[in-house]
Short mmCIF file of C-alpha atoms and ligand atoms in Angstrom, two decimals:
data_model
loop_
_atom_site.label_atom_id
_atom_site.label_comp_id
_atom_site.label_asym_id
_atom_site.label_seq_id
_atom_site.Cartn_x
_atom_site.Cartn_y
_atom_site.Cartn_z
CA MET A 1 -56.72 -41.06 122.89
CA GLN A 2 -56.84 -38.92 126.31
CA ALA A 3 -55.18 -40.07 128.92
CA ASN A 4 -53.08 -38.90 132.11
CA TRP A 5 -50.21 -37.69 132.06
CA PRO A 6 -47.79 -38.55 134.62
CA PRO A 7 -47.60 -34.70 135.78
CA ASN A 8 -42.54 -35.02 136.17
CA ALA A 9 -42.89 -36.95 132.59
CA ARG A 10 -41.27 -34.35 130.16
CA ILE A 11 -43.08 -34.12 126.90
CA ILE A 12 -41.72 -34.18 124.13
CA LEU A 13 -42.89 -33.64 120.46
CA HIS A 14 -41.23 -34.94 117.67
CA ILE A 15 -42.40 -32.84 113.83
CA ASP A 16 -41.56 -34.63 110.99
CA MET A 17 -43.17 -33.28 107.27
CA ASP A 18 -44.74 -35.58 105.27
CA ALA A 19 -42.44 -36.02 102.13
CA PHE A 20 -41.79 -32.69 102.00
CA TYR A 21 -39.89 -32.10 99.23
CA ALA A 22 -42.39 -32.84 96.98
CA ALA A 23 -45.35 -32.39 99.40
CA VAL A 24 -44.36 -28.62 98.45
CA GLU A 25 -43.92 -28.87 94.27
CA GLU A 26 -47.69 -30.86 94.74
CA LEU A 27 -48.98 -27.21 96.94
CA ASP A 28 -47.04 -25.09 94.45
CA GLN A 29 -48.20 -27.14 90.99
CA PRO A 30 -51.23 -28.53 91.94
CA GLU A 31 -51.67 -30.59 88.67
CA TYR A 32 -48.34 -33.15 90.37
CA ARG A 33 -51.22 -33.93 92.93
CA GLY A 34 -51.76 -37.81 93.38
CA LYS A 35 -49.61 -38.13 90.52
CA PRO A 36 -46.19 -40.23 91.42
CA LEU A 37 -43.32 -37.24 91.83
CA VAL A 38 -40.37 -37.75 92.40
CA VAL A 39 -37.81 -34.48 92.73
CA GLY A 40 -34.80 -35.22 92.49
CA ALA A 41 -31.85 -36.00 89.62
CA ASP A 42 -32.60 -35.54 86.36
CA PRO A 43 -33.00 -39.35 84.90
CA LYS A 44 -32.24 -38.53 82.05
CA GLY A 45 -34.34 -41.43 79.97
CA GLY A 46 -32.90 -44.19 82.91
CA HIS A 47 -29.14 -42.83 82.30
CA GLY A 48 -29.50 -39.83 84.56
CA ARG A 49 -27.02 -40.00 87.72
CA GLY A 50 -27.50 -38.36 91.70
CA VAL A 51 -29.90 -39.86 93.61
CA VAL A 52 -33.83 -39.89 94.47
CA SER A 53 -34.31 -36.24 96.99
CA THR A 54 -37.82 -36.93 98.18
CA ALA A 55 -41.01 -39.08 96.32
CA ASN A 56 -44.42 -38.86 97.42
CA TYR A 57 -46.16 -41.27 98.16
CA PRO A 58 -48.41 -42.88 95.39
CA ALA A 59 -44.44 -42.52 93.60
CA ARG A 60 -43.35 -45.10 96.56
CA LYS A 61 -45.76 -47.51 95.89
CA PHE A 62 -43.64 -47.96 93.01
CA GLY A 63 -40.81 -49.04 95.24
CA ILE A 64 -39.06 -44.92 95.55
CA HIS A 65 -37.66 -43.95 97.88
CA SER A 66 -34.87 -41.69 99.20
CA ALA A 67 -31.62 -41.97 98.40
CA MET A 68 -31.84 -44.48 95.33
CA PRO A 69 -30.36 -43.75 91.99
CA ILE A 70 -32.53 -41.87 89.43
CA SER A 71 -31.81 -44.60 87.46
CA GLN A 72 -33.66 -47.00 89.00
CA ALA A 73 -36.12 -44.51 90.02
CA TYR A 74 -36.94 -44.24 86.58
CA LYS A 75 -37.03 -47.74 85.69
CA ARG A 76 -39.04 -48.65 87.40
CA CYS A 77 -42.49 -45.07 87.76
CA PRO A 78 -41.37 -43.56 83.63
CA HIS A 79 -44.44 -42.21 83.72
CA ALA A 80 -42.85 -40.26 87.02
CA ILE A 81 -42.91 -36.71 87.63
CA PHE A 82 -39.46 -35.81 87.37
CA VAL A 83 -38.43 -32.28 89.12
CA ARG A 84 -35.72 -30.88 90.26
CA GLY A 85 -35.57 -29.61 93.62
CA ARG A 86 -35.70 -25.96 94.61
CA TYR A 87 -34.41 -25.71 98.08
CA ALA A 88 -34.65 -21.62 98.04
CA ARG A 89 -38.55 -22.49 98.49
CA TYR A 90 -37.62 -26.16 100.91
CA SER A 91 -36.37 -24.40 103.27
CA GLU A 92 -38.71 -20.79 103.01
CA ILE A 93 -41.38 -23.11 104.07
CA SER A 94 -39.28 -24.52 105.82
CA THR A 95 -38.30 -21.22 108.03
CA GLN A 96 -42.22 -21.05 108.63
CA VAL A 97 -42.68 -24.48 109.84
CA MET A 98 -40.00 -23.73 112.36
CA ASP A 99 -41.10 -20.62 113.45
CA ILE A 100 -44.80 -22.29 114.19
CA LEU A 101 -43.06 -24.86 116.10
CA LYS A 102 -42.07 -22.05 118.38
CA SER A 103 -44.86 -20.62 119.04
CA PHE A 104 -46.07 -23.43 121.25
CA SER A 105 -42.63 -23.74 123.20
CA PRO A 106 -39.52 -22.57 122.72
CA ILE A 107 -36.92 -25.10 123.43
CA ILE A 108 -36.66 -26.52 119.61
CA GLN A 109 -33.74 -28.95 118.12
CA GLN A 110 -34.04 -28.68 114.31
CA ILE A 111 -33.07 -32.14 112.79
CA SER A 112 -33.13 -31.21 109.24
CA ILE A 113 -34.60 -28.84 107.44
CA ASP A 114 -38.54 -30.63 107.72
CA GLU A 115 -37.56 -32.18 111.54
CA ALA A 116 -37.29 -30.88 115.04
CA PHE A 117 -38.26 -32.22 118.63
CA LEU A 118 -40.24 -29.93 121.06
CA ASP A 119 -40.70 -30.02 125.21
CA ALA A 120 -43.24 -28.92 125.95
CA THR A 121 -43.60 -29.79 129.34
CA GLY A 122 -43.92 -26.19 130.53
CA ALA A 123 -46.90 -26.07 127.77
CA THR A 124 -49.29 -27.84 129.41
CA ASN A 125 -50.76 -24.39 131.60
CA LEU A 126 -51.20 -22.36 127.67
CA TYR A 127 -52.18 -25.45 125.18
CA GLY A 128 -53.58 -28.92 127.14
CA PRO A 129 -52.80 -31.89 127.84
CA PRO A 130 -49.73 -33.43 125.33
CA GLN A 131 -52.05 -34.85 122.74
CA TYR A 132 -53.88 -31.46 122.98
CA ILE A 133 -50.59 -29.87 122.04
CA ALA A 134 -49.91 -32.20 119.25
CA ARG A 135 -52.89 -31.76 117.19
CA LYS A 136 -52.33 -27.98 117.29
CA ILE A 137 -49.09 -27.57 116.26
CA LYS A 138 -50.69 -30.05 113.29
CA ASP A 139 -53.54 -27.80 112.51
CA ALA A 140 -51.78 -24.66 112.85
CA ILE A 141 -49.02 -26.52 110.39
CA ARG A 142 -52.23 -27.26 107.60
CA SER A 143 -53.49 -24.02 107.55
CA GLN A 144 -50.34 -22.24 107.90
CA THR A 145 -48.72 -23.94 105.23
CA GLY A 146 -50.63 -26.43 103.63
CA LEU A 147 -49.44 -28.73 104.17
CA THR A 148 -48.97 -32.23 106.49
CA GLY A 149 -46.52 -33.15 109.30
CA SER A 150 -46.54 -36.40 111.38
CA VAL A 151 -46.26 -36.21 114.96
CA GLY A 152 -45.32 -38.22 118.14
CA VAL A 153 -46.00 -37.74 122.26
CA ALA A 154 -43.90 -39.57 123.46
CA ALA A 155 -41.85 -38.76 127.37
CA ASN A 156 -38.72 -38.36 125.46
CA LYS A 157 -36.86 -38.28 122.16
CA PHE A 158 -35.72 -41.83 121.08
CA ILE A 159 -39.93 -42.99 121.23
CA ALA A 160 -41.53 -39.42 119.97
CA LYS A 161 -38.20 -39.72 117.38
CA VAL A 162 -40.22 -43.59 116.31
CA ALA A 163 -43.92 -42.78 117.57
CA SER A 164 -43.78 -39.96 113.95
CA ASP A 165 -42.82 -42.29 111.90
CA LEU A 166 -45.26 -44.82 112.98
CA GLU A 167 -48.52 -43.62 111.03
CA LYS A 168 -47.60 -41.08 108.70
CA PRO A 169 -48.25 -39.43 106.24
CA ASP A 170 -50.28 -37.20 108.48
CA GLY A 171 -50.09 -39.14 111.87
CA LEU A 172 -50.84 -38.58 115.68
CA THR A 173 -49.23 -41.21 118.13
CA VAL A 174 -48.89 -40.74 121.77
CA CYS A 175 -46.95 -42.73 124.32
CA LEU A 176 -48.10 -43.15 127.52
CA PRO A 177 -45.00 -42.15 129.38
CA GLY A 178 -44.31 -45.79 131.27
CA SER A 179 -45.85 -47.01 128.42
CA GLU A 180 -41.79 -47.57 126.04
CA GLN A 181 -41.24 -51.26 125.98
CA THR A 182 -44.81 -52.36 125.78
CA PHE A 183 -44.86 -49.73 122.20
CA LEU A 184 -41.21 -50.67 121.87
CA ALA A 185 -41.46 -54.07 121.64
CA PRO A 186 -42.75 -55.08 118.35
CA LEU A 187 -40.25 -52.85 116.04
CA PRO A 188 -37.90 -54.77 114.19
CA ILE A 189 -34.78 -54.10 115.63
CA ARG A 190 -33.81 -51.21 113.06
CA LYS A 191 -35.47 -48.93 114.72
CA LEU A 192 -32.51 -48.04 117.63
CA TRP A 193 -31.03 -45.45 117.08
CA GLY A 194 -27.39 -46.64 115.63
CA VAL A 195 -29.20 -49.67 114.76
CA GLY A 196 -28.07 -49.76 110.87
CA GLU A 197 -28.13 -53.05 108.45
CA LYS A 198 -25.04 -55.38 109.63
CA THR A 199 -25.81 -54.67 113.16
CA ALA A 200 -29.18 -55.46 112.67
CA GLU A 201 -28.01 -58.71 110.82
CA LYS A 202 -25.94 -59.67 113.77
CA LEU A 203 -28.52 -59.49 116.54
CA ASN A 204 -30.97 -61.24 114.32
CA LYS A 205 -28.89 -64.10 113.91
CA LEU A 206 -28.35 -64.23 116.98
CA GLY A 207 -32.31 -65.04 117.60
CA MET A 208 -33.08 -61.03 118.40
CA LYS A 209 -35.85 -59.20 116.15
CA THR A 210 -37.66 -56.16 117.56
CA ILE A 211 -36.85 -54.14 119.92
CA GLY A 212 -38.31 -56.70 122.92
CA ASP A 213 -36.39 -59.20 122.52
CA ILE A 214 -33.02 -56.68 123.38
CA ALA A 215 -35.11 -55.75 126.15
CA ASN A 216 -35.72 -59.10 128.05
CA VAL A 217 -31.37 -60.19 126.53
CA GLU A 218 -29.63 -59.91 129.54
CA GLN A 219 -27.57 -55.77 129.49
CA GLY A 220 -24.73 -57.76 130.35
CA HIS A 221 -24.22 -60.32 127.30
CA LEU A 222 -25.43 -56.30 124.89
CA MET A 223 -22.06 -54.98 127.13
CA HIS A 224 -20.07 -57.93 126.25
CA MET A 225 -20.82 -58.00 122.71
CA PHE A 226 -20.74 -54.80 121.60
CA GLY A 227 -18.84 -52.62 124.74
CA LYS A 228 -20.23 -49.68 126.10
CA TRP A 229 -22.82 -49.11 122.79
CA GLY A 230 -24.86 -52.34 124.16
CA LEU A 231 -25.54 -50.27 127.36
CA HIS A 232 -27.17 -47.36 125.29
CA LEU A 233 -28.61 -50.05 123.36
CA TRP A 234 -30.22 -52.54 125.82
CA GLN A 235 -31.40 -48.62 127.88
CA LEU A 236 -32.85 -47.53 124.48
CA SER A 237 -34.62 -51.00 124.23
CA ARG A 238 -35.98 -50.77 127.23
CA GLY A 239 -37.76 -46.81 125.81
CA ILE A 240 -34.36 -45.49 128.21
CA ASP A 241 -33.06 -42.26 126.41
CA SER A 242 -33.08 -39.37 128.71
CA ARG A 243 -31.17 -37.24 126.06
CA ALA A 244 -32.71 -33.38 126.59
CA VAL A 245 -34.26 -31.17 123.73
CA GLU A 246 -31.26 -29.37 123.17
CA GLN A 247 -31.22 -25.94 121.51
CA PHE A 248 -29.35 -24.47 119.10
CA THR A 249 -29.19 -21.11 118.12
CA THR A 250 -29.02 -19.46 114.74
CA ARG A 251 -26.01 -18.22 115.14
CA LYS A 252 -22.98 -20.57 113.70
CA SER A 253 -20.20 -19.06 115.13
CA ILE A 254 -18.74 -16.30 117.02
CA SER A 255 -15.04 -15.24 117.02
CA GLU A 256 -12.22 -13.29 117.71
CA GLU A 257 -8.83 -12.43 116.40
CA THR A 258 -5.81 -9.81 116.12
CA THR A 259 -4.22 -8.07 112.96
CA PHE A 260 -1.16 -7.48 114.10
CA GLU A 261 0.40 -4.07 113.21
CA GLU A 262 3.36 -5.30 112.03
CA ASP A 263 4.70 -9.22 110.65
CA VAL A 264 5.48 -11.15 113.71
CA MET A 265 8.44 -13.79 114.13
CA ASP A 266 7.68 -14.47 117.62
CA TYR A 267 5.64 -17.42 117.79
CA ALA A 268 6.05 -17.25 121.66
CA PHE A 269 3.95 -13.59 121.11
CA VAL A 270 1.81 -15.00 118.98
CA GLU A 271 1.40 -17.36 122.04
CA LYS A 272 0.27 -14.59 124.09
CA THR A 273 -2.09 -13.22 121.65
CA LEU A 274 -3.50 -16.37 121.77
CA PHE A 275 -4.35 -15.90 124.79
CA ARG A 276 -5.94 -12.22 125.34
CA ILE A 277 -8.21 -13.77 122.62
CA ALA A 278 -9.27 -16.63 123.93
CA ASP A 279 -9.95 -14.65 126.98
CA ARG A 280 -11.73 -11.49 125.43
CA LEU A 281 -13.52 -14.75 123.39
CA SER A 282 -14.42 -16.68 126.35
CA ARG A 283 -15.80 -13.44 127.93
CA SER A 284 -18.15 -12.39 124.74
CA MET A 285 -19.56 -16.10 124.91
CA GLN A 286 -20.79 -15.97 128.06
CA ARG A 287 -22.46 -12.95 127.53
CA LYS A 288 -23.81 -14.04 124.74
CA ASN A 289 -24.62 -17.41 126.86
CA LEU A 290 -22.84 -19.57 124.11
CA LYS A 291 -20.93 -22.87 124.63
CA GLY A 292 -19.37 -24.76 120.89
CA ARG A 293 -17.80 -27.45 120.35
CA THR A 294 -15.67 -26.71 117.52
CA VAL A 295 -12.80 -24.28 117.92
CA THR A 296 -10.84 -23.35 115.16
CA LEU A 297 -8.10 -21.09 115.16
CA LYS A 298 -7.19 -19.66 112.01
CA LEU A 299 -3.64 -18.06 110.98
CA ARG A 300 -2.86 -15.62 107.91
CA TRP A 301 0.73 -15.79 107.20
CA GLN A 302 2.71 -12.69 105.68
CA GLY A 303 1.67 -12.76 102.11
CA PHE A 304 -1.58 -13.22 103.17
CA GLU A 305 -2.11 -17.43 103.07
CA THR A 306 -4.62 -18.04 105.05
CA HIS A 307 -4.74 -22.33 107.68
CA THR A 308 -7.57 -22.64 110.28
CA ARG A 309 -7.02 -26.22 112.05
CA SER A 310 -10.41 -27.17 114.24
CA LYS A 311 -10.74 -29.51 117.22
CA THR A 312 -14.59 -30.95 118.35
CA LEU A 313 -15.57 -31.78 121.46
CA ASN A 314 -17.72 -34.25 122.86
CA GLU A 315 -18.78 -31.22 125.47
CA TYR A 316 -19.64 -27.63 124.72
CA VAL A 317 -17.33 -24.96 126.02
CA ASN A 318 -16.95 -21.34 126.01
CA ASP A 319 -13.65 -21.22 129.71
CA ALA A 320 -10.54 -19.41 128.71
CA GLU A 321 -8.59 -22.19 129.71
CA THR A 322 -9.92 -24.14 127.15
CA LEU A 323 -10.04 -22.26 123.95
CA ARG A 324 -6.15 -20.47 125.02
CA SER A 325 -5.43 -24.39 124.98
CA ILE A 326 -6.64 -25.93 121.72
CA ALA A 327 -5.21 -22.35 120.16
CA VAL A 328 -1.65 -23.07 121.41
CA ARG A 329 -1.66 -26.77 120.07
CA GLN A 330 -2.84 -26.29 116.76
CA PHE A 331 -0.25 -22.95 116.75
CA ARG A 332 2.41 -25.23 117.37
CA ALA A 333 1.25 -28.51 115.50
CA MET A 334 1.84 -26.04 111.97
CA SER A 335 3.95 -25.79 110.76
CA ARG A 336 6.53 -22.88 110.58
CA GLU A 337 9.33 -22.30 109.37
CA GLY A 338 10.30 -19.52 110.09
CA ARG A 339 7.65 -17.53 108.76
CA ARG A 340 5.90 -14.54 109.84
CA VAL A 341 2.85 -14.21 111.05
CA ARG A 342 0.20 -11.79 110.01
CA LEU A 343 -2.86 -12.55 111.26
CA VAL A 344 -4.37 -14.67 114.63
CA GLY A 345 -7.78 -15.77 115.50
CA ILE A 346 -9.96 -18.20 117.22
CA GLY A 347 -14.26 -19.30 116.44
CA VAL A 348 -16.07 -21.31 118.43
CA SER A 349 -19.12 -23.81 116.43
CA GLN A 350 -21.13 -26.25 116.93
CA LEU A 351 -22.21 -23.73 118.71
CA ASN A 352 -25.29 -24.10 121.70
CA THR A 353 -27.30 -21.84 124.95
CA VAL A 354 -25.95 -22.65 127.75
CA GLY A 355 -28.13 -24.48 130.18
CA GLY A 356 -30.03 -25.89 126.77
CA GLU A 357 -32.92 -27.36 128.04
CA GLN A 358 -33.84 -25.70 130.40
CA LEU A 359 -33.28 -22.37 128.94
CA SER A 360 -36.23 -20.82 128.29
CA LEU A 361 -38.33 -22.47 131.14
CA PHE A 362 -38.02 -19.17 132.26
CA GLY A 363 -39.38 -17.16 130.09
CA HIS A 364 -35.54 -14.84 130.04
CA GLN A 365 -31.42 -14.31 129.94
CA GLN A 366 -29.84 -17.30 131.70
CA SER A 367 -26.66 -16.98 133.13
CA PRO A 368 -23.85 -19.61 133.29
CA GLN A 369 -24.36 -19.46 136.97
CA ASN A 370 -27.75 -19.77 136.76
CA GLU A 371 -26.59 -23.80 135.15
CA LYS A 372 -26.26 -25.39 138.77
CA LEU A 373 -30.08 -23.87 140.09
CA GLU A 374 -31.24 -25.34 136.22
CA SER A 375 -29.42 -28.84 137.19
CA LEU A 376 -31.35 -27.92 141.02
CA LEU A 377 -35.28 -27.06 139.68
CA SER A 378 -34.31 -30.67 137.26
CA GLU A 379 -34.86 -32.42 141.12
CA LEU A 380 -37.00 -30.91 142.28
CA LYS A 381 -39.06 -30.84 140.09
CA ALA A 382 -38.39 -33.98 139.44
CA LYS A 383 -39.14 -34.79 143.30
CA PHE A 384 -42.20 -33.35 143.69
CA GLY A 385 -44.03 -32.23 139.94
CA ASP A 386 -43.55 -28.70 138.76
CA ALA A 387 -46.16 -26.78 140.70
CA VAL A 388 -44.48 -26.74 143.95
CA ILE A 389 -41.57 -24.79 142.25
CA THR A 390 -42.15 -21.09 141.75
CA ARG A 391 -38.82 -20.90 139.17
CA ALA A 392 -39.65 -16.54 139.66
CA ALA A 393 -39.32 -16.35 142.79
CA LEU A 394 -36.50 -17.95 143.22
CA MET A 395 -34.55 -16.30 140.66
CA GLU A 396 -35.35 -13.55 142.00
CA SER A 397 -34.28 -14.29 145.37
CA LYS A 398 -31.29 -16.56 145.72
CA ILE A 399 -29.59 -15.98 141.94
CA ARG A 400 -29.82 -12.41 141.29
CA LYS A 401 -27.26 -10.56 143.23
CA PRO A 402 -28.72 -7.08 144.44
CA GLY A 403 -27.35 -4.00 141.91
CA SER A 404 -26.20 -7.55 139.57
CA SER A 405 -27.03 -5.58 135.53
CA LYS A 406 -29.30 -8.35 134.09
CA ASN A 407 -27.73 -9.60 131.01
CA GLU A 408 -27.84 -7.16 128.09
CA ASP A 409 -27.34 -8.83 124.81
CA SER A 410 -30.47 -10.22 123.19
CA LYS A 411 -30.24 -13.79 122.02
CA ASN A 412 -29.40 -14.80 118.68
MG1 MG B 501 -39.92 -35.71 106.63
#
């Protein structure tokens, strides 16, 4: 497909490897190829417990699919080859695939072992139009790993994800910006994110079978039925999805802790220590351009018994005040009964790089104060298009103060 991509539209790719575990098995054991192959639990002659992880395409012809009880898969095709998963091997190839994706754009959000979103908005100068980028990615994956993946290309994540699934295996599906609604209309409502069996039934009863049916309903009608989520559903059905490709760091968590010289029973002192820890942690996160969603208090009592309490927020944070208040609240909620404290600490996990989606367009590190610049840039880009703005110039002249040192921490 060869058509023009509007210059202001984002370019989002969803890459999904085809029957991944099974494909890796076929890669490593050529004698499996072309035969029904099931990766999962031991079927034990039809009495096995556990489920199917992945079935290859020949096995799918027998109606075998992921998450099906292995005993049922055995009944459907007793002569299939059943193998246990070799997850270390899968993750090795997964790393290879993700590295290939990163070579096209650093803005990548890995969703699972074999699936990722890529924001290639800034990559057209290097790799050509979106459909070429997708083709090059597919070719690179095939030549470097011997496996195939399906790619969806669109202006947002939802459409890209739907698209990658349409022509599996080895698919390449492009939805041009502006044609989202036509693209989605004939598809069953189950393709909408978050629509499970029950919701689908409910909607079917109301005469809504395709995504187009939902798009044609009054927005208020869906909001009345499902509240805020109804609005979300309606927007998706019209192909509206502004979520960014969120870059997660490979780093899983960051923490700071203090062991007291002597076990402490003065809880006010413990809280003061938590204040200091929160400050330290916040500064360290800001230096590393990290924000996180889950804040964990760690507490070790005299005698080494250790407890943790976590709170997950709806947004990413790294400010001392938030870390502090969550940690203190959790500390106060613990049953303490006059016990002495040996160690306290705060950890933050579910990390994301500050500014996520825009981060690497600049080719170097962001600092928190750059978040404002980023949103300004997005606005300008939306108005005037990419070419009008020279990012480097903006960065140099307006943001970096003379003499201020650059961020020294490397990204994780
Ligand atoms: Mg897959």
